[in-house]
Structure formats: C-alpha cells, structure tokens
PDB file of C-alpha atoms in Angstrom:
ATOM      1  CA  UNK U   1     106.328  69.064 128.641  1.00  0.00           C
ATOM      2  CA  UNK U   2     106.067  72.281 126.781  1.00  0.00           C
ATOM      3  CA  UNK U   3     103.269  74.468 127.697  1.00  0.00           C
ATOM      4  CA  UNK U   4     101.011  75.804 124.777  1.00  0.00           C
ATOM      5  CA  UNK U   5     103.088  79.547 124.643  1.00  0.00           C
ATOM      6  CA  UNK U   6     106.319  77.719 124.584  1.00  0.00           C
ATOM      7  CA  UNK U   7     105.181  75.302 122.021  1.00  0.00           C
ATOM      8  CA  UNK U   8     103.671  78.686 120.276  1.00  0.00           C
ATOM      9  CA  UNK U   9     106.914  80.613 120.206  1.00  0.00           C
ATOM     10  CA  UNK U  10     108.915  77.261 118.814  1.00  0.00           C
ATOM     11  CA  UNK U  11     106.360  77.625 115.759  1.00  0.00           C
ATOM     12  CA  UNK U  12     106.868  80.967 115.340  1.00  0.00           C
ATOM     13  CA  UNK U  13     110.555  81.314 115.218  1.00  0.00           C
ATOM     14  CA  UNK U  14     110.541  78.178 112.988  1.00  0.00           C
ATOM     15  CA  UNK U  15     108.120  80.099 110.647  1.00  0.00           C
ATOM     16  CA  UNK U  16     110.117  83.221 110.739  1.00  0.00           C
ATOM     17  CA  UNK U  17     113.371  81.244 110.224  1.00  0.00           C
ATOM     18  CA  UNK U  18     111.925  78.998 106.923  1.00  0.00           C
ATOM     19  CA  UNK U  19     110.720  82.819 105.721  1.00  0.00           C
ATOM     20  CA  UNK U  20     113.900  84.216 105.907  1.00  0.00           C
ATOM     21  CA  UNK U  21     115.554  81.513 104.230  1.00  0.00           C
ATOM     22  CA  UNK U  22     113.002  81.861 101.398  1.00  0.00           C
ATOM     23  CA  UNK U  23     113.198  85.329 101.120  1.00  0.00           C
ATOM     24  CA  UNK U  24     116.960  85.695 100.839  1.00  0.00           C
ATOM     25  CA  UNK U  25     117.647  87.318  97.801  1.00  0.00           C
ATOM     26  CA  UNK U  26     120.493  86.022  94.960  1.00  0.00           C
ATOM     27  CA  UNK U  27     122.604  89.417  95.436  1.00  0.00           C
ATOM     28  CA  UNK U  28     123.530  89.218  98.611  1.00  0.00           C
ATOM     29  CA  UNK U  29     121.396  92.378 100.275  1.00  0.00           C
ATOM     30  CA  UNK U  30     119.726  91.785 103.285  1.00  0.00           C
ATOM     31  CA  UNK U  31     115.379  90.840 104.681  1.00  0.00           C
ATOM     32  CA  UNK U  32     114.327  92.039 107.505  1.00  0.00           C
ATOM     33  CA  UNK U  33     110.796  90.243 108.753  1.00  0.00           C
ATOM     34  CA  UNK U  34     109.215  92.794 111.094  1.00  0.00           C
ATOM     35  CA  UNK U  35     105.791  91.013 112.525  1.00  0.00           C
ATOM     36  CA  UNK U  36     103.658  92.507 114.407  1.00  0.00           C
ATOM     37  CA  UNK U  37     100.096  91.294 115.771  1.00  0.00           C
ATOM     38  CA  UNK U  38      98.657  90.534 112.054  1.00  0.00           C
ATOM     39  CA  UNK U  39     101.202  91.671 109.573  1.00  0.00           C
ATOM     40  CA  UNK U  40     104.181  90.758 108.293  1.00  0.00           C
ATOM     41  CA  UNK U  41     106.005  93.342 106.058  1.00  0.00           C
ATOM     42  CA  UNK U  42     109.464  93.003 104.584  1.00  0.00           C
ATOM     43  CA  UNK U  43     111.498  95.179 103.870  1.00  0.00           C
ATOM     44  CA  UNK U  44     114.772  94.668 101.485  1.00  0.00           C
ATOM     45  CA  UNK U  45     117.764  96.677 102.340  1.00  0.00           C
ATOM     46  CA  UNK U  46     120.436  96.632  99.535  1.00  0.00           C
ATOM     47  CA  UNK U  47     120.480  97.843  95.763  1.00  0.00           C
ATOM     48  CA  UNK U  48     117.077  96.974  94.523  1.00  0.00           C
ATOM     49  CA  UNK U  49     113.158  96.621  96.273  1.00  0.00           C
ATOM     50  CA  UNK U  50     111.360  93.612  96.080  1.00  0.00           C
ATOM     51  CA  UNK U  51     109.935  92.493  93.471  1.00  0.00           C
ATOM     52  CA  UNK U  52     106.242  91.712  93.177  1.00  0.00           C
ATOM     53  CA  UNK U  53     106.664  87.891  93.071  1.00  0.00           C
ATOM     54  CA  UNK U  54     108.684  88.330  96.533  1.00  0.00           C
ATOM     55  CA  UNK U  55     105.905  90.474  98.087  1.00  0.00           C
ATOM     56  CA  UNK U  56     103.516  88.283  96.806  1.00  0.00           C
ATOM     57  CA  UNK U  57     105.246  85.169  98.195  1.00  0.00           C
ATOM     58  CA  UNK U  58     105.649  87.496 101.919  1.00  0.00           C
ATOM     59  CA  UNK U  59     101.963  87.834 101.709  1.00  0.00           C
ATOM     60  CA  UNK U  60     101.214  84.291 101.004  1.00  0.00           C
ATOM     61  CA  UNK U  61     103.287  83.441 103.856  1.00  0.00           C
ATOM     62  CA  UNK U  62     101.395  86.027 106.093  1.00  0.00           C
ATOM     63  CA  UNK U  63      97.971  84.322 105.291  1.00  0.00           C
ATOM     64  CA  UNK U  64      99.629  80.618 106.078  1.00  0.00           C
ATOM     65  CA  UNK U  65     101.015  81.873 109.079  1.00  0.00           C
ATOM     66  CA  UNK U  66      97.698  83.955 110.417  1.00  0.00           C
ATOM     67  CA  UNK U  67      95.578  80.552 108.954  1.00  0.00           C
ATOM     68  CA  UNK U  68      97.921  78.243 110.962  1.00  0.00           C
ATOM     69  CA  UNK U  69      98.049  80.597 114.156  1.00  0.00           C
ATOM     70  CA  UNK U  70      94.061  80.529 114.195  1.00  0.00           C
ATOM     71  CA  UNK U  71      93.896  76.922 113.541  1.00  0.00           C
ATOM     72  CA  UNK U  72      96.103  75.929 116.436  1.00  0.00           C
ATOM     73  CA  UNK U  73      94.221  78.602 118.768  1.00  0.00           C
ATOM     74  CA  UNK U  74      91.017  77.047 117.850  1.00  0.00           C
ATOM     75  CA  UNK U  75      92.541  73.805 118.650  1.00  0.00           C
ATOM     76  CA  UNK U  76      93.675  74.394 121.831  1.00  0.00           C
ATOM     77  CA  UNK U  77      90.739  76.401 122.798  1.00  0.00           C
ATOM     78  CA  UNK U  78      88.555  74.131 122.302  1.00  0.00           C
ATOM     79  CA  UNK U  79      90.323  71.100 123.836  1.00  0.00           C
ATOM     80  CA  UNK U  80      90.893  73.188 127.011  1.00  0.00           C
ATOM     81  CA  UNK U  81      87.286  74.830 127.460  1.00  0.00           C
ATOM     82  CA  UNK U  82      84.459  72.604 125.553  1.00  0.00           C
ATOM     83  CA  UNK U  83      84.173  68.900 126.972  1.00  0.00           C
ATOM     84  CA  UNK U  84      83.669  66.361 124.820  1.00  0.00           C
ATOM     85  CA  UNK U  85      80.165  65.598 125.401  1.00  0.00           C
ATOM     86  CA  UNK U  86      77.400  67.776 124.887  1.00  0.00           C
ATOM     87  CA  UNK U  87      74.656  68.423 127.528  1.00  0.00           C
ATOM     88  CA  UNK U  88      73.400  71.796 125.197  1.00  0.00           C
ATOM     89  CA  UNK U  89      73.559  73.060 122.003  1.00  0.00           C
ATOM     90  CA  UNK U  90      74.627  76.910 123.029  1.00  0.00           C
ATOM     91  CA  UNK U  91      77.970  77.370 125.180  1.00  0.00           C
ATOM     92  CA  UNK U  92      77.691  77.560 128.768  1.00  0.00           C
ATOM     93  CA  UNK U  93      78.888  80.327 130.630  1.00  0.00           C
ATOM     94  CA  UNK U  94      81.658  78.968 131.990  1.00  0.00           C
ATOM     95  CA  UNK U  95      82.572  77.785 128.142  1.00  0.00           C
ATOM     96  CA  UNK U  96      82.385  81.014 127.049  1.00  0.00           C
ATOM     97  CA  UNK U  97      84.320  82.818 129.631  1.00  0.00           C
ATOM     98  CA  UNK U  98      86.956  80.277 128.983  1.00  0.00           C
ATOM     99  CA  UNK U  99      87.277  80.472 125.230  1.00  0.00           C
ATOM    100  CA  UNK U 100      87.042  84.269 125.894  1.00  0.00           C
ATOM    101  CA  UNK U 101      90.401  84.132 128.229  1.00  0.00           C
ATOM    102  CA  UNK U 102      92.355  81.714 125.993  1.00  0.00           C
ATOM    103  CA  UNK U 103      91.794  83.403 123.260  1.00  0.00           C
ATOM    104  CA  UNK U 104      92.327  86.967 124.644  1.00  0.00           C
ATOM    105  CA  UNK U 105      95.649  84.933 126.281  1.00  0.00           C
ATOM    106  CA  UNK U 106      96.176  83.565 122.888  1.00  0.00           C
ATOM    107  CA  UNK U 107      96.560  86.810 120.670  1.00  0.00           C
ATOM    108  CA  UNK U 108      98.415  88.458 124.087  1.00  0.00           C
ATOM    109  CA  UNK U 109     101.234  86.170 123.730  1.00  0.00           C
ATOM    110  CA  UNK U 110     101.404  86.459 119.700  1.00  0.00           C
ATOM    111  CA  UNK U 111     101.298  90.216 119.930  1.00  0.00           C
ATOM    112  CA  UNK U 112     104.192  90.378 122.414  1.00  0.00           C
ATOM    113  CA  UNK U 113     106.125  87.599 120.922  1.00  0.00           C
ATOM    114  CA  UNK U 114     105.846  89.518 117.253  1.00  0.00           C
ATOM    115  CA  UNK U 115     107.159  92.895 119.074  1.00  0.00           C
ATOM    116  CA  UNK U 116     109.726  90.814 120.755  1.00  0.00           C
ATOM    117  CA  UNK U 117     110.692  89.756 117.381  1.00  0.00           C
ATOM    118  CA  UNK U 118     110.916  92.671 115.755  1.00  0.00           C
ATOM    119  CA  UNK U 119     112.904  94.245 117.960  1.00  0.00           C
ATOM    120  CA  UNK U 120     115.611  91.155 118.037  1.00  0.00           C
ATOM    121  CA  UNK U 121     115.137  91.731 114.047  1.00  0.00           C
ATOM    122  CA  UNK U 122     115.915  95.834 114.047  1.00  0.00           C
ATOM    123  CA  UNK U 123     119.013  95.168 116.593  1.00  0.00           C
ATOM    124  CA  UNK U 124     120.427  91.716 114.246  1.00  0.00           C
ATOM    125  CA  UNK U 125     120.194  94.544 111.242  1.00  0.00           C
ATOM    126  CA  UNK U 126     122.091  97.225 113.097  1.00  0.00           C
ATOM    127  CA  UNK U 127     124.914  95.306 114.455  1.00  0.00           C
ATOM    128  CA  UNK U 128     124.744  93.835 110.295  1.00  0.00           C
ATOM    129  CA  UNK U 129     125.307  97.219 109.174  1.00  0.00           C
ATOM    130  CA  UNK U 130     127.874  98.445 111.455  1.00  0.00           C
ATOM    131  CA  UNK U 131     129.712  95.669 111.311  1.00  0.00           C
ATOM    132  CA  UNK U 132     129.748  96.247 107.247  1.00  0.00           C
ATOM    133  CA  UNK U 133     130.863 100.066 107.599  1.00  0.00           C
ATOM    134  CA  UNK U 134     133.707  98.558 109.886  1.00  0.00           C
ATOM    135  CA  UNK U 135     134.575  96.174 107.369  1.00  0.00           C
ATOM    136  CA  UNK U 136     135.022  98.897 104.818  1.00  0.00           C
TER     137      UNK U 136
END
C-alpha cells in the first residue's frame, strides 16, 4: 500500500508529465516546467517565446494543479484527524493539532518534491543542450 506522499508524488509527476506533453510546441524547441511550492512557470527555449494562449493554458494548469493538491490535502486531512461523529461543533485540540501537522507535513513534502523537480528539470535541459552542441 502506498502511503499518502508516495501516492502524492505519483500525482505529481503524472501532472507534470500530461503538462509537458501539452505544452510541447509544433517546432521542435524545447519546455522546461520549473515548480516550485505554488508556481509553475515555463519557460520556452528555442526560436520564439510563448505565446499568450500557451501561458494562459500553463496558468490554467497551475490553478488545476494547486485546486487538486488542496482538494486531496483536505481529503486526507480530514479522514486522518476529524472522526466521523461529532461530539462538538468547534475542533478539539487534539483535531486541531492534527490538521495543523498534516497540513504543515502536507505542503513540506510538495515544496521539496517541486525543488526536487526542478532540479531533475534544469539537469534533463543541460544534458539536452550539450548533447545538441555535440551533435553539431
């Protein structure tokens, strides 16, 4: 059984992967997605810069994937800290201090998986472009 980071990081690179397969431009020059903590920027390396419609479809993206990220971290929150039946109407303490770790775990594990990522991204783009001044 996957635990909820593993099952995290799955989503992410499957997100990441399904953006860089919709961002790859018709002439051949290259994305990178950098993402880090809450924004996603992308940057086109070849003859031309994005157009608007692609920055506005990166930015769409960005709000599905910060929308989906929240959803599933209020999800799992909530199924790990809140029973299921209700003796009060405010959070107990103990509540509270849990949603307050699993979410602080939460965003801890999306911040260093999107630094993780960029870096893997930055490296992929090097080796890309020295292997293309080799090839020439």
């Amino acid at each position: 059984m996957f635990s909820l980071g593993g099952l995290f990081v799955l989503w992410l690179i499957d997100v990441v992967l399904i953006a860089l397969q919709l961002l790859q431009p018709a002439d051949g020059s290259q994305y990178i997605m950098n993402y880090y903590g809450p924004r996603v920027s992308a940057l086109r390396f070849g003859r031309k810069m994005a157009t608007d419609q692609q920055m506005q479809m990166v930015a769409e993206l960005e709000m599905e994937m910060m929308s989906d990220m929240y959803r599933r971290m209020t999800t799992a929150c909530q199924e790990k800290c809140i029973a299921n039946t209700f003796k009060e109407g405010e959070l107990t303490k103990g509540e509270a201090v849990c949603l307050d770790r699993c979410v602080a775990k939460y965003l801890d594990v999306h911040e260093k998986l999107g630094k993780r990522l960029t870096t893997i991204s930055q490296s992929d783009e090097a080796a890309l472009q020295k292997m293309s001044q080799s090839d020439q």
